[in-house]
């Protein structure tokens, strides 16, 4: 009788330790998953902020005076001449799709990396103090592939 009590106690002890170990491993797994998701969100946000910052610095250096208020326009990085070209209309609309470094993507459906959409438009002209300043809106979004 004494022998069966010892076996039952050791079995109960093993079961308790397995339960405690499974809870600890589940907690570690949740921490790793949360860490991975946080890193992914940080990388995505930092890429978007970098693209917005680069677009802002490019817009400040280019001439957009010939674009009407309310008109969408697109930026194209000309790698041969090392400058940016401003285009409007349906001809320049394929320049909407860029990668994480701002380069144009010709085929966004078959592109392996992340694809971003960058659309710019002039909201209005600000004519305070006899200056012709423009209010330019920028929309940069990461596209989701299905």
mmCIF file of C-alpha atoms in Angstrom:
data_model
loop_
_atom_site.group_PDB
_atom_site.id
_atom_site.type_symbol
_atom_site.label_atom_id
_atom_site.label_comp_id
_atom_site.label_asym_id
_atom_site.label_seq_id
_atom_site.Cartn_x
_atom_site.Cartn_y
_atom_site.Cartn_z
ATOM 1 C CA UNK A 1 0.000 0.000 0.000
ATOM 2 C CA UNK A 2 2.801 2.335 0.847
ATOM 3 C CA UNK A 3 4.474 1.653 -2.515
ATOM 4 C CA UNK A 4 1.397 2.713 -4.547
ATOM 5 C CA UNK A 5 1.116 6.013 -2.642
ATOM 6 C CA UNK A 6 4.709 6.879 -3.528
ATOM 7 C CA UNK A 7 4.055 6.117 -7.208
ATOM 8 C CA UNK A 8 0.859 8.205 -7.190
ATOM 9 C CA UNK A 9 2.639 11.105 -5.489
ATOM 10 C CA UNK A 10 5.513 11.002 -7.975
ATOM 11 C CA UNK A 11 3.063 10.837 -10.921
ATOM 12 C CA UNK A 12 1.135 13.819 -9.540
ATOM 13 C CA UNK A 13 4.408 15.701 -9.068
ATOM 14 C CA UNK A 14 5.474 14.983 -12.640
ATOM 15 C CA UNK A 15 2.100 16.158 -13.953
ATOM 16 C CA UNK A 16 2.317 19.387 -11.961
ATOM 17 C CA UNK A 17 5.840 20.086 -13.227
ATOM 18 C CA UNK A 18 4.780 19.373 -16.834
ATOM 19 C CA UNK A 19 1.867 21.800 -16.405
ATOM 20 C CA UNK A 20 4.129 24.510 -14.960
ATOM 21 C CA UNK A 21 6.724 23.947 -17.701
ATOM 22 C CA UNK A 22 4.046 24.204 -20.420
ATOM 23 C CA UNK A 23 2.809 27.521 -18.986
ATOM 24 C CA UNK A 24 6.380 28.879 -18.925
ATOM 25 C CA UNK A 25 7.022 27.747 -22.512
ATOM 26 C CA UNK A 26 3.728 29.261 -23.662
ATOM 27 C CA UNK A 27 4.710 32.572 -22.026
ATOM 28 C CA UNK A 28 8.116 32.514 -23.741
ATOM 29 C CA UNK A 29 6.434 31.787 -27.078
ATOM 30 C CA UNK A 30 4.051 34.718 -26.600
ATOM 31 C CA UNK A 31 6.954 37.035 -25.772
ATOM 32 C CA UNK A 32 8.829 35.973 -28.924
ATOM 33 C CA UNK A 33 5.707 36.449 -31.051
ATOM 34 C CA UNK A 34 5.091 39.909 -29.583
ATOM 35 C CA UNK A 35 8.726 40.859 -30.139
ATOM 36 C CA UNK A 36 8.605 39.719 -33.777
ATOM 37 C CA UNK A 37 5.372 41.643 -34.417
ATOM 38 C CA UNK A 38 6.823 44.750 -32.775
ATOM 39 C CA UNK A 39 9.958 44.570 -34.930
ATOM 40 C CA UNK A 40 7.861 44.163 -38.099
ATOM 41 C CA UNK A 41 5.673 47.157 -37.196
ATOM 42 C CA UNK A 42 8.735 49.289 -36.381
ATOM 43 C CA UNK A 43 10.432 48.425 -39.680
ATOM 44 C CA UNK A 44 7.268 49.202 -41.643
ATOM 45 C CA UNK A 45 6.719 52.523 -39.871
ATOM 46 C CA UNK A 46 10.350 53.574 -40.225
ATOM 47 C CA UNK A 47 10.300 52.767 -43.962
ATOM 48 C CA UNK A 48 7.141 54.844 -44.436
ATOM 49 C CA UNK A 49 8.631 57.749 -42.473
ATOM 50 C CA UNK A 50 11.854 57.547 -44.492
ATOM 51 C CA UNK A 51 9.897 57.610 -47.766
ATOM 52 C CA UNK A 52 7.852 60.592 -46.545
ATOM 53 C CA UNK A 53 10.964 62.446 -45.438
ATOM 54 C CA UNK A 54 12.741 61.792 -48.737
ATOM 55 C CA UNK A 55 9.662 62.878 -50.697
ATOM 56 C CA UNK A 56 9.449 66.060 -48.628
ATOM 57 C CA UNK A 57 13.074 66.956 -49.318
ATOM 58 C CA UNK A 58 12.634 66.253 -53.044
ATOM 59 C CA UNK A 59 9.471 68.360 -53.266
ATOM 60 C CA UNK A 60 11.260 71.314 -51.701
ATOM 61 C CA UNK A 61 13.896 71.229 -54.458
ATOM 62 C CA UNK A 62 11.740 70.762 -57.566
ATOM 63 C CA UNK A 63 9.611 73.241 -59.495
ATOM 64 C CA UNK A 64 5.889 72.511 -59.302
ATOM 65 C CA UNK A 65 4.650 75.932 -60.402
ATOM 66 C CA UNK A 66 3.219 74.592 -63.665
ATOM 67 C CA UNK A 67 0.886 72.133 -61.879
ATOM 68 C CA UNK A 68 -2.663 73.285 -61.237
ATOM 69 C CA UNK A 69 -4.370 73.159 -57.857
ATOM 70 C CA UNK A 70 -6.180 69.868 -57.319
ATOM 71 C CA UNK A 71 -4.087 68.043 -59.904
ATOM 72 C CA UNK A 72 -2.329 64.788 -59.042
ATOM 73 C CA UNK A 73 1.302 64.463 -59.982
ATOM 74 C CA UNK A 74 3.992 61.833 -59.671
ATOM 75 C CA UNK A 75 7.735 61.835 -59.018
ATOM 76 C CA UNK A 76 10.101 59.746 -61.067
ATOM 77 C CA UNK A 77 13.746 59.267 -60.144
ATOM 78 C CA UNK A 78 15.741 59.484 -63.375
ATOM 79 C CA UNK A 79 18.819 57.382 -62.639
ATOM 80 C CA UNK A 80 20.684 58.355 -65.807
ATOM 81 C CA UNK A 81 20.580 62.121 -65.153
ATOM 82 C CA UNK A 82 20.491 61.754 -61.347
ATOM 83 C CA UNK A 83 17.444 64.006 -60.884
ATOM 84 C CA UNK A 84 13.713 63.821 -60.264
ATOM 85 C CA UNK A 85 11.104 64.367 -62.967
ATOM 86 C CA UNK A 86 7.581 65.584 -62.230
ATOM 87 C CA UNK A 87 4.812 64.105 -64.345
ATOM 88 C CA UNK A 88 1.053 64.473 -64.482
ATOM 89 C CA UNK A 89 -1.766 62.614 -66.157
ATOM 90 C CA UNK A 90 -2.248 59.025 -67.211
ATOM 91 C CA UNK A 91 1.195 58.783 -68.814
ATOM 92 C CA UNK A 92 2.947 59.328 -65.489
ATOM 93 C CA UNK A 93 0.522 57.301 -63.361
ATOM 94 C CA UNK A 94 2.638 54.088 -63.493
ATOM 95 C CA UNK A 95 5.250 55.999 -61.457
ATOM 96 C CA UNK A 96 2.900 55.626 -58.497
ATOM 97 C CA UNK A 97 4.511 52.324 -57.518
ATOM 98 C CA UNK A 98 7.846 52.492 -55.726
ATOM 99 C CA UNK A 99 9.980 50.224 -53.582
ATOM 100 C CA UNK A 100 11.325 50.950 -50.101
ATOM 101 C CA UNK A 101 14.128 53.121 -51.526
ATOM 102 C CA UNK A 102 11.878 55.218 -53.768
ATOM 103 C CA UNK A 103 12.790 53.559 -57.055
ATOM 104 C CA UNK A 104 10.073 53.006 -59.654
ATOM 105 C CA UNK A 105 8.631 49.491 -59.949
ATOM 106 C CA UNK A 106 7.504 48.662 -63.476
ATOM 107 C CA UNK A 107 5.630 45.470 -62.566
ATOM 108 C CA UNK A 108 4.226 45.736 -59.013
ATOM 109 C CA UNK A 109 2.281 42.467 -59.244
ATOM 110 C CA UNK A 110 5.359 40.286 -59.823
ATOM 111 C CA UNK A 111 7.755 42.345 -57.681
ATOM 112 C CA UNK A 112 9.246 40.291 -54.840
ATOM 113 C CA UNK A 113 9.720 42.999 -52.203
ATOM 114 C CA UNK A 114 7.361 45.469 -50.568
ATOM 115 C CA UNK A 115 5.487 47.781 -52.939
ATOM 116 C CA UNK A 116 4.448 51.289 -51.938
ATOM 117 C CA UNK A 117 2.060 53.720 -53.587
ATOM 118 C CA UNK A 118 3.124 57.400 -53.695
ATOM 119 C CA UNK A 119 0.646 59.989 -54.966
ATOM 120 C CA UNK A 120 1.113 63.736 -54.657
ATOM 121 C CA UNK A 121 -1.347 66.504 -55.346
ATOM 122 C CA UNK A 122 -1.513 70.240 -54.914
ATOM 123 C CA UNK A 123 -4.343 71.056 -52.601
ATOM 124 C CA UNK A 124 -4.283 74.834 -52.997
ATOM 125 C CA UNK A 125 -2.097 77.829 -53.508
ATOM 126 C CA UNK A 126 -1.359 79.946 -50.470
ATOM 127 C CA UNK A 127 -1.158 83.584 -51.548
ATOM 128 C CA UNK A 128 -0.516 85.199 -48.175
ATOM 129 C CA UNK A 129 1.911 88.119 -48.123
ATOM 130 C CA UNK A 130 2.091 88.184 -51.926
ATOM 131 C CA UNK A 131 3.903 84.856 -52.136
ATOM 132 C CA UNK A 132 2.855 81.896 -54.252
ATOM 133 C CA UNK A 133 3.325 79.025 -51.854
ATOM 134 C CA UNK A 134 1.725 75.683 -52.565
ATOM 135 C CA UNK A 135 0.133 73.256 -50.163
ATOM 136 C CA UNK A 136 1.188 69.821 -51.398
ATOM 137 C CA UNK A 137 -0.331 66.652 -49.986
ATOM 138 C CA UNK A 138 1.490 63.349 -50.150
ATOM 139 C CA UNK A 139 -0.040 59.912 -49.788
ATOM 140 C CA UNK A 140 2.392 57.028 -49.284
ATOM 141 C CA UNK A 141 0.930 53.621 -48.466
ATOM 142 C CA UNK A 142 2.216 50.092 -48.373
ATOM 143 C CA UNK A 143 0.279 47.884 -50.744
ATOM 144 C CA UNK A 144 -0.808 44.458 -49.565
ATOM 145 C CA UNK A 145 -0.275 41.552 -51.945
ATOM 146 C CA UNK A 146 -2.883 38.824 -52.090
#
